[in-house]
GROMACS .gro file of C-alpha atoms in nm:
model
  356
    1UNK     CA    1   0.000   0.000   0.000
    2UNK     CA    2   0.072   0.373  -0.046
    3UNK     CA    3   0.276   0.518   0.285
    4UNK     CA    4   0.011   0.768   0.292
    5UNK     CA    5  -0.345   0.735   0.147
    6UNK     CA    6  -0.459   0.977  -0.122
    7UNK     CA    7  -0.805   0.994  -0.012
    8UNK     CA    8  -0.907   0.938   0.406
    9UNK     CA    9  -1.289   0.882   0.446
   10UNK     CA   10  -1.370   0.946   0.775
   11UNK     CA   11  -1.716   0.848   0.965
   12UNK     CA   12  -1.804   1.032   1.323
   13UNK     CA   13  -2.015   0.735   1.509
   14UNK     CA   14  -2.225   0.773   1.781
   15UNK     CA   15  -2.480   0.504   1.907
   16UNK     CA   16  -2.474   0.392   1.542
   17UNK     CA   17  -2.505   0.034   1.580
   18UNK     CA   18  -2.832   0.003   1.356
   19UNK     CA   19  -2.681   0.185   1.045
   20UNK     CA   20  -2.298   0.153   1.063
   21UNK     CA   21  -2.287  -0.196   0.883
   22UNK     CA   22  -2.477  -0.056   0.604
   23UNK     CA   23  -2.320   0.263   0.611
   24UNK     CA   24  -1.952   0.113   0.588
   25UNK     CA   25  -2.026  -0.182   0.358
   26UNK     CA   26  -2.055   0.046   0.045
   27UNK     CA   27  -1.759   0.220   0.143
   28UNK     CA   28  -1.525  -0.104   0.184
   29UNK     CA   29  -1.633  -0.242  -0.149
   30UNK     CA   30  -1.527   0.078  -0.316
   31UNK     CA   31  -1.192   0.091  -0.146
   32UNK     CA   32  -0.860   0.056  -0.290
   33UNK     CA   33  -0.458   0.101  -0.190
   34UNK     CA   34  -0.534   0.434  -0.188
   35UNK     CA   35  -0.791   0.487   0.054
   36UNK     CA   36  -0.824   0.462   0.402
   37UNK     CA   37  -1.097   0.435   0.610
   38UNK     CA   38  -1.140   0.619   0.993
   39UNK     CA   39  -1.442   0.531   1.253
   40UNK     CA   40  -1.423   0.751   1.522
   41UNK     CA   41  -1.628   0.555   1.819
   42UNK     CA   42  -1.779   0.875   2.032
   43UNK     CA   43  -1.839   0.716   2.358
   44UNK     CA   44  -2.106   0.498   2.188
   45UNK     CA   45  -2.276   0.299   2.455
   46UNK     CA   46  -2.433   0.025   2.233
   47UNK     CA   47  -2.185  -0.241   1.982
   48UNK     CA   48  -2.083   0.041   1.733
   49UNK     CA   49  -1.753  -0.011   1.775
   50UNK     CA   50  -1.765  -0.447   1.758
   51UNK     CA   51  -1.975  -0.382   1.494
   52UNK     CA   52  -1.689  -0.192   1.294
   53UNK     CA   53  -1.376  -0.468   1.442
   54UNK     CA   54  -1.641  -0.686   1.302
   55UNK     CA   55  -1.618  -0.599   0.925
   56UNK     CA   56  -1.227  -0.620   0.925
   57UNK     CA   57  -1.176  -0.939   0.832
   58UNK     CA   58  -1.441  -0.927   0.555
   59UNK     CA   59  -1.232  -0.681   0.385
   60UNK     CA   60  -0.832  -0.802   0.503
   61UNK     CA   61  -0.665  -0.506   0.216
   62UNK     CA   62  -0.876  -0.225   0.346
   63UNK     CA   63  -0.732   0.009   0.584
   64UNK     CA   64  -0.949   0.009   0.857
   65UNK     CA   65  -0.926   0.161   1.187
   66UNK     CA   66  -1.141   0.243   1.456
   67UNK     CA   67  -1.104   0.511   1.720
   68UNK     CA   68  -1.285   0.523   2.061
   69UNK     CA   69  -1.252   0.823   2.266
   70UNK     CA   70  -1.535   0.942   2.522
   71UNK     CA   71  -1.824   1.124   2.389
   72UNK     CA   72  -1.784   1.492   2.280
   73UNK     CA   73  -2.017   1.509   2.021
   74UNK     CA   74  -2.039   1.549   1.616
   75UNK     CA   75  -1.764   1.850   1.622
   76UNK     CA   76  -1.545   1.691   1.869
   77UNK     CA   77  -1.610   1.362   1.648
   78UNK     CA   78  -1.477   1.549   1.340
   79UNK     CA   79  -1.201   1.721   1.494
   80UNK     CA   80  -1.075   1.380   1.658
   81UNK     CA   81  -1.096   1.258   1.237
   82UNK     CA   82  -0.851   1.534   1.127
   83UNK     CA   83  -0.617   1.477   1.363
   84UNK     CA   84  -0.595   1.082   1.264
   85UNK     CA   85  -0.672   1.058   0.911
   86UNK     CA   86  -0.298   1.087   0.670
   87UNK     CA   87  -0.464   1.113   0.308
   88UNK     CA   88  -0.410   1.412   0.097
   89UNK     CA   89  -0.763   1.445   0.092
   90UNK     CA   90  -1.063   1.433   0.356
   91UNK     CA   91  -1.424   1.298   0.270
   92UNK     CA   92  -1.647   1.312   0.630
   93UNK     CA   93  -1.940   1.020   0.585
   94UNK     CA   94  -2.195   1.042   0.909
   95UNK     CA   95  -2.264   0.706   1.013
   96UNK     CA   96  -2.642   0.644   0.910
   97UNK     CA   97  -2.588   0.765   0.540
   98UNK     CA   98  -2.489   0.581   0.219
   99UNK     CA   99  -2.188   0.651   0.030
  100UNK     CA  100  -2.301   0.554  -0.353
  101UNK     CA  101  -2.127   0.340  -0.603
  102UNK     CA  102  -1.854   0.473  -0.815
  103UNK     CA  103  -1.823   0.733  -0.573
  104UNK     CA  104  -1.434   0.714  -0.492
  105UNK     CA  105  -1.349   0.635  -0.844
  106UNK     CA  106  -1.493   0.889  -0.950
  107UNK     CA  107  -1.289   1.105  -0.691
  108UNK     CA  108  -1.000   0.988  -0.737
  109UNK     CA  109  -1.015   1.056  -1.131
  110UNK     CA  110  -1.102   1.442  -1.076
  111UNK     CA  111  -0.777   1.417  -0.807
  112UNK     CA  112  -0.552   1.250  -1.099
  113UNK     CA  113  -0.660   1.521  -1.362
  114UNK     CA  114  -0.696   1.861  -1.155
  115UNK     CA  115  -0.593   1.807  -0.837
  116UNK     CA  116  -0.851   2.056  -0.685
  117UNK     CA  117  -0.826   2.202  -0.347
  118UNK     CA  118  -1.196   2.056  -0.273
  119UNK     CA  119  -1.426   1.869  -0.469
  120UNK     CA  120  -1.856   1.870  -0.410
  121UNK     CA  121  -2.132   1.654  -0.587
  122UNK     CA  122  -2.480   1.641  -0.573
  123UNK     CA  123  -2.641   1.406  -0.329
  124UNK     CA  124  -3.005   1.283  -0.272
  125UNK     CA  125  -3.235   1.383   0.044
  126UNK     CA  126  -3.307   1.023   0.150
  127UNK     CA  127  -3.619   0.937   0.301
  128UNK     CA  128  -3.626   0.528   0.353
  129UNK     CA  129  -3.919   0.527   0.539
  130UNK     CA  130  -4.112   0.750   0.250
  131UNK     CA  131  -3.917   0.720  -0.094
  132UNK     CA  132  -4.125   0.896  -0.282
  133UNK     CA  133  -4.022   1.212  -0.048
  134UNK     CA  134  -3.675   1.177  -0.158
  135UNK     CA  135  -3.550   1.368  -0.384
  136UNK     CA  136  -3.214   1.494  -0.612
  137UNK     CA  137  -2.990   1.791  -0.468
  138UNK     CA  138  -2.791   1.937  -0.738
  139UNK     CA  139  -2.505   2.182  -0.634
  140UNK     CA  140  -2.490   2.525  -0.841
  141UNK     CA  141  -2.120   2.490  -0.932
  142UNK     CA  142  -2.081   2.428  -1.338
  143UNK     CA  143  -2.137   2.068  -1.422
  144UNK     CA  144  -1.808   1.820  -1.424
  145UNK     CA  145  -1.611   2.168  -1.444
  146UNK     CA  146  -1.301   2.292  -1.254
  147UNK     CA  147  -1.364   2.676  -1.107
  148UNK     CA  148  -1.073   2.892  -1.040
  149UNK     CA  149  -1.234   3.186  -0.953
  150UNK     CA  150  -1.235   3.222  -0.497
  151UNK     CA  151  -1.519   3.460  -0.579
  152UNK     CA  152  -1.709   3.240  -0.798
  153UNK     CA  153  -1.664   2.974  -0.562
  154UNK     CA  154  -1.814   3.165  -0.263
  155UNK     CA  155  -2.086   3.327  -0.431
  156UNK     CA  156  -2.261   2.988  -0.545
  157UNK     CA  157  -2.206   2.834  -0.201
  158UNK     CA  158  -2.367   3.092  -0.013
  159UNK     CA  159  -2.666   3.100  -0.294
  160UNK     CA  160  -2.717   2.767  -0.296
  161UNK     CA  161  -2.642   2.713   0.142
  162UNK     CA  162  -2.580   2.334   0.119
  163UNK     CA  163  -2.347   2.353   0.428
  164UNK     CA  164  -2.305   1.981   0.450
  165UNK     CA  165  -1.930   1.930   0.516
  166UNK     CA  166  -1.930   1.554   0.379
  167UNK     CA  167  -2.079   1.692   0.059
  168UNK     CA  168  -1.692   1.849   0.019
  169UNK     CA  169  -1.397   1.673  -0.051
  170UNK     CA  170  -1.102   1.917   0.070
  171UNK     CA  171  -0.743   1.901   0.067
  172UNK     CA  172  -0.583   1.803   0.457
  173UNK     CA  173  -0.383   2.116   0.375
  174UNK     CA  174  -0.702   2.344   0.357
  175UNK     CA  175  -0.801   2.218   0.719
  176UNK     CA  176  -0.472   2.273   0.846
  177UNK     CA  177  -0.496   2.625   0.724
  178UNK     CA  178  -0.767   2.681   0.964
  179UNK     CA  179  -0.797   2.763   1.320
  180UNK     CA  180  -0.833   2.508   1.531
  181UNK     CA  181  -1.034   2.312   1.623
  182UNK     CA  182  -1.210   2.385   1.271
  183UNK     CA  183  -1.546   2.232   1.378
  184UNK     CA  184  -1.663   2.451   1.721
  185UNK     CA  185  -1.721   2.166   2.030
  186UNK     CA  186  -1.990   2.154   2.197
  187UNK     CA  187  -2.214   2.393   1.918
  188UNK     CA  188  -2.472   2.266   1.698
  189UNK     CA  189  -2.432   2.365   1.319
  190UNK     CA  190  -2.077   2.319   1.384
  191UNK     CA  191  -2.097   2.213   0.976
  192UNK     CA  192  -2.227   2.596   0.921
  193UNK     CA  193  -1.978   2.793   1.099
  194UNK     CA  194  -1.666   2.586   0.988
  195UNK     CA  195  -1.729   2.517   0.571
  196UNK     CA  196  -1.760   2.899   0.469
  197UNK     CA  197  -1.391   2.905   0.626
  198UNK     CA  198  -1.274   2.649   0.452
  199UNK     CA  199  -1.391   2.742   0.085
  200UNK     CA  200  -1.320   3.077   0.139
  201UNK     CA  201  -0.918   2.916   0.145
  202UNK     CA  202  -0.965   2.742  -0.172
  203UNK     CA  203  -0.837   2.871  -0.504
  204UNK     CA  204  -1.001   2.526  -0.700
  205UNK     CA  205  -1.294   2.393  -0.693
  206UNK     CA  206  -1.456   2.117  -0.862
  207UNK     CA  207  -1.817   2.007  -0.879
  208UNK     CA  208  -1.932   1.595  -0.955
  209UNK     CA  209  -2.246   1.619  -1.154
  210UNK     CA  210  -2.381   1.290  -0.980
  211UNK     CA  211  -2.503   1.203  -0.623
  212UNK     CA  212  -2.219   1.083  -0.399
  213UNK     CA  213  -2.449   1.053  -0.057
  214UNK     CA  214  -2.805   0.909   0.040
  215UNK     CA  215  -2.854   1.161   0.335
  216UNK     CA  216  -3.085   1.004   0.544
  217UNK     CA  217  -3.369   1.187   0.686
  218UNK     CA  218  -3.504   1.089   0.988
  219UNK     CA  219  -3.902   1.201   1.061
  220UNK     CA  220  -3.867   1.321   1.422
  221UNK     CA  221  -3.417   1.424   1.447
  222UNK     CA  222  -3.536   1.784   1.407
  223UNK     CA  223  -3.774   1.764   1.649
  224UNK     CA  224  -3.562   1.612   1.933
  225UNK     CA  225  -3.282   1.878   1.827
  226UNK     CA  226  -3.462   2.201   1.883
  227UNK     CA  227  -3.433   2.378   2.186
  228UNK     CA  228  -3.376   2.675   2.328
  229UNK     CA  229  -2.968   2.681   2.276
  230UNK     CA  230  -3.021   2.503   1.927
  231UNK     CA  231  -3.198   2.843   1.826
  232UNK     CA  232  -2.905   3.022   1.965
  233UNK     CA  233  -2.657   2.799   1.814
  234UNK     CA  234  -2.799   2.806   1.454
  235UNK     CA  235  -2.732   3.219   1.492
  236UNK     CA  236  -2.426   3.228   1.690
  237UNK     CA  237  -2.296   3.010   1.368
  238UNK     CA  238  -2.402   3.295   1.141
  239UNK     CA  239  -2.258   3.564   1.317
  240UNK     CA  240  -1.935   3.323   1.265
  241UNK     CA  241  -1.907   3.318   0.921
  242UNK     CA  242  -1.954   3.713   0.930
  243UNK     CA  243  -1.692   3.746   1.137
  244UNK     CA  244  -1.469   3.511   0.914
  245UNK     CA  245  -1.551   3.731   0.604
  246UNK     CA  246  -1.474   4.052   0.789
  247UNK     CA  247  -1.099   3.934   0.798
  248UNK     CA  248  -1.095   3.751   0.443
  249UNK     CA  249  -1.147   3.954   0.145
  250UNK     CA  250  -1.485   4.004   0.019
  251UNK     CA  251  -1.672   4.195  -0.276
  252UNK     CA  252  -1.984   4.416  -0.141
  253UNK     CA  253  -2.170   4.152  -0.366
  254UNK     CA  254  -2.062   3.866  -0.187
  255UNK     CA  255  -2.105   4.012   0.164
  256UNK     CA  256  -2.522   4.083   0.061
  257UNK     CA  257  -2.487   3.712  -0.048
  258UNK     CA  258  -2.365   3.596   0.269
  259UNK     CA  259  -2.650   3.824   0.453
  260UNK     CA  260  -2.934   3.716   0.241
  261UNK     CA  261  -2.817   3.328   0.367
  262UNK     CA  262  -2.855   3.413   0.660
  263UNK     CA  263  -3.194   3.506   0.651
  264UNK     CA  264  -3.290   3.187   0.483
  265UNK     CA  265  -3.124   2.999   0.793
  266UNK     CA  266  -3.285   3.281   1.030
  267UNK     CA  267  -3.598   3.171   0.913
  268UNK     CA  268  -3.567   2.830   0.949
  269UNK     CA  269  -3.460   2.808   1.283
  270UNK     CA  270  -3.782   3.043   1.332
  271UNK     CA  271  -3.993   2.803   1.217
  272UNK     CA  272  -3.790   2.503   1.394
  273UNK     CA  273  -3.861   2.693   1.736
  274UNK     CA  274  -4.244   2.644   1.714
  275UNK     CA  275  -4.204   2.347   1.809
  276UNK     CA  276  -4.106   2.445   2.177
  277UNK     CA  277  -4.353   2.588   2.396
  278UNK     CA  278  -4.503   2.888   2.351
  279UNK     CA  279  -4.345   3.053   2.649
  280UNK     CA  280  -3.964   2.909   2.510
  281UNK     CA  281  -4.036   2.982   2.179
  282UNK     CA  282  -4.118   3.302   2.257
  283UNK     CA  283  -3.801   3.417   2.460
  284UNK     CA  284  -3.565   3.199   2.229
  285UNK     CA  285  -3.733   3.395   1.906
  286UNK     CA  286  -3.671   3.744   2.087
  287UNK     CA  287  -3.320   3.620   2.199
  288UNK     CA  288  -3.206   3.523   1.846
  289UNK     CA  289  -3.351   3.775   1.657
  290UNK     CA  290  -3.110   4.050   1.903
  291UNK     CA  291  -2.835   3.825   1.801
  292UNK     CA  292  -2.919   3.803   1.453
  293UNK     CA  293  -2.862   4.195   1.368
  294UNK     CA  294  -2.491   4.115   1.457
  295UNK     CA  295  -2.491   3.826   1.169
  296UNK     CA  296  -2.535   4.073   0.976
  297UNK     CA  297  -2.272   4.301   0.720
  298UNK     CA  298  -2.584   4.513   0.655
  299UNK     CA  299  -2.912   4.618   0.790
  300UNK     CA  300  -3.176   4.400   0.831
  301UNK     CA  301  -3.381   4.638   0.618
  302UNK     CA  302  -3.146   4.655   0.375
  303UNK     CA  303  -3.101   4.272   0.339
  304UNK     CA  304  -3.459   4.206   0.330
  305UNK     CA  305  -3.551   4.475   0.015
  306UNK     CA  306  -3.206   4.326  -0.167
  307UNK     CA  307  -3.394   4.023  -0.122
  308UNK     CA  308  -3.783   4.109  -0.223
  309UNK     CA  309  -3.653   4.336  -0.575
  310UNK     CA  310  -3.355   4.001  -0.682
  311UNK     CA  311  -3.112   4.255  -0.726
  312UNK     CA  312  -2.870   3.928  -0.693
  313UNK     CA  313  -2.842   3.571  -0.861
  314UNK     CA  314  -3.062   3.357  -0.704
  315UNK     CA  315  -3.186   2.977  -0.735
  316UNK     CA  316  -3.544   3.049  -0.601
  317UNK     CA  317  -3.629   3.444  -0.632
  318UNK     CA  318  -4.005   3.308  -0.526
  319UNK     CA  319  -3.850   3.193  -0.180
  320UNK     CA  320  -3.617   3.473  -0.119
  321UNK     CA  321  -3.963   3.718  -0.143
  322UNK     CA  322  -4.131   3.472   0.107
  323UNK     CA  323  -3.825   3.448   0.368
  324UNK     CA  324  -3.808   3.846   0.357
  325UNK     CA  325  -4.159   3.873   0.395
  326UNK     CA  326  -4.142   3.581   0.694
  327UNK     CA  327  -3.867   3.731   0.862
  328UNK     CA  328  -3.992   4.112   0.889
  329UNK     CA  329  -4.259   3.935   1.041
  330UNK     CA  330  -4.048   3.721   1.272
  331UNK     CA  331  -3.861   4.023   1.425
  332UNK     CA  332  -4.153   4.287   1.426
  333UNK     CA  333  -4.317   4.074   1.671
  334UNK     CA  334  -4.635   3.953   1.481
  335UNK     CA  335  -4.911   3.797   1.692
  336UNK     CA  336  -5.076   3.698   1.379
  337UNK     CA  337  -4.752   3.460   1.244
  338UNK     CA  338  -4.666   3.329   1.578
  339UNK     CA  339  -5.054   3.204   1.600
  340UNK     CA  340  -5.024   3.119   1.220
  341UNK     CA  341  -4.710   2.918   1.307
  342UNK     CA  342  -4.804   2.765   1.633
  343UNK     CA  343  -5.113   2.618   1.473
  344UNK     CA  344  -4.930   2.490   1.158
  345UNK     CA  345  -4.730   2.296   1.378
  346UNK     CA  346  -4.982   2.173   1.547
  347UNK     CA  347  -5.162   2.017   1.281
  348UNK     CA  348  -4.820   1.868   1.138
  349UNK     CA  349  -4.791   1.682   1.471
  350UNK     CA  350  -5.164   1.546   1.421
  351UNK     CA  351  -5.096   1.422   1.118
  352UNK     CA  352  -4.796   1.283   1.194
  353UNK     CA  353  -4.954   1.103   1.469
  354UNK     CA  354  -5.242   0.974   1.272
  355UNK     CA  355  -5.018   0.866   1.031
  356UNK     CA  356  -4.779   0.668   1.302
   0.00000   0.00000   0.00000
């Protein structure tokens, strides 16, 4: 085998015992010399870890390690990766998706011909327990294309706000650029506040026109996530990557970019918080909306009417209108759209329930 690895695919694991087989199979049977392949065991209290030790010997010329350490969660996970994977390059897997055929071939041909600083493809939204809910995610980069442009690169990230770090296949130098730890313990969105940092260092970029991941979608994750420090995690993360782009170099274009994606995440975690109580969604919407005018390179006012007259590219002009017109709402206080939300939620959880 190589002395070091081209490619390291490395897969956080936490209480993963009834996906990890299925998760690492596909990966195995794609592997070659030139891969290795890192489990990082995060103070799983169920098998995870036999589980892993257990596939070994099924696949004797894979490099295969596994890696306990006690449980510090998905960003402590991630950073523990980094410091123990050796390839060139870093591909992050969670542990309950699928990695899809061809996938590292295809990889390791863009490496041989470009050698990119990071490499994204498309990916599907996978719903297993509803498949006609899933559906194709297509990145905006140009199709099976190599972009060389830092500003290019930036501008379609933030329009398009996939912020899925295993969706990115980066150099180990580009990590290693960053400050560390890259991912931020103990923080949720820890994905969000570290990948705008790490494209922002990349002069090459190129995009896979073909789904590399079935992300798994699980009916209630969201709804066991949210709380009230969720909320203020999702904007303490934007008010991160403002504060990265106020020390990197940035066109007035791509700073309104960066502020109109964060009122599409703004607005998501609004909705997200209806699911607390009334009196905890309440304080946690007042607390994060304070917060959020710090996210912010301009004023919310100003963000808000870029986004209603599409004075920028855009994938969805339709939805930019409708988060504008959502968040002015959010942050004035409405009555009317708290009620509105509240009882939309509601009867989602009905249905759900019916449907159980």
């Amino acid at each position: 085998m190589p002395a070091t690895p081209e490619l390291s695919i490395v897969v956080p694991a936490y209480n993963a015992a009834p996906f990890i087989e299925s998760c690492l199979a596909p990966v195995l049977q794609q592997m070659t010399p030139a891969h290795e392949l890192v489990v990082i065991d995060d103070g799983s209290r169920d098998n995870t870890a036999a589980l892993v030790e257990g596939l070994a010997p099924q696949y004797p010329n894979a490099r295969l390690r596994v890696v306990r350490q006690p449980n510090q969660g998905i960003a402590g996970a991630r950073n523990r990766g980094l410091l123990e994977a050796a390839g060139d390059y870093l591909l992050f897997l969670d542990a309950d998706d699928i990695l899809l055929p061809g996938l590292l071939a295809d990889v390791g041909a863009v490496i041989a011909a470009h050698a990119p600083d990071v490499i994204v493809f498309d990916f599907n939204m996978w719903r297993p327990d509803n498949p006609r809910k899933s559906y194709p995610v297509t990145m905006g980069h140009a199709p099976d294309t190599l972009t060389c442009e830092r500003e290019a690169i930036l501008a379609t990230y933030f329009t398009d706000r996939h912020t899925y770090v295993w969706a990115h296949v980066f150099r180990r130098t580009i990590y290693q650029q960053q400050a560390q730890p890259v991912f931020p313990p103990g923080r949720s969105y820890e994905d969000v506040a570290a990948l705008a940092g790490l494209l922002a260092d990349c002069r090459s970029l190129f995009r896979l026109a073909r789904p590399g991941v079935d992300y798994r979608q699980h009916p209630a994750s969201l709804k066991n996530a949210v709380s009230p420090s969720w909320c203020e995690d999702y904007v303490l993360a934007l008010r991160h990557v403002k504060h990265l782009f106020e020390q990197r170099p940035a066109s007035p274009a791509l700073r309104m970019q960066i502020d109109i994606c964060a009122c599409h995440f703004f607005i998501g975690m609004i909705k997200a918080s209806f699911q607390l109580s009334w009196r905890e969604g309440t304080a946690a919407r007042h607390h994060a909306g304070r917060l959020f005018a710090d996210a912010l390179f301009h004023p919310v006012e100003q963000v808000l009417d870029a986004m209603e007259r599409g004075t920028l590219p855009s994938r969805d002009r339709k939805a930019d209108r409708a988060a504008a017109l959502q968040a002015r709402k959010a942050l004035s206080g409405s009555v009317a759209f708290s009620l509105g939300k509240t009882l939309s939620r509601r009867l989602k959880q009905w249905q759900r329930a019916l449907a159980a």
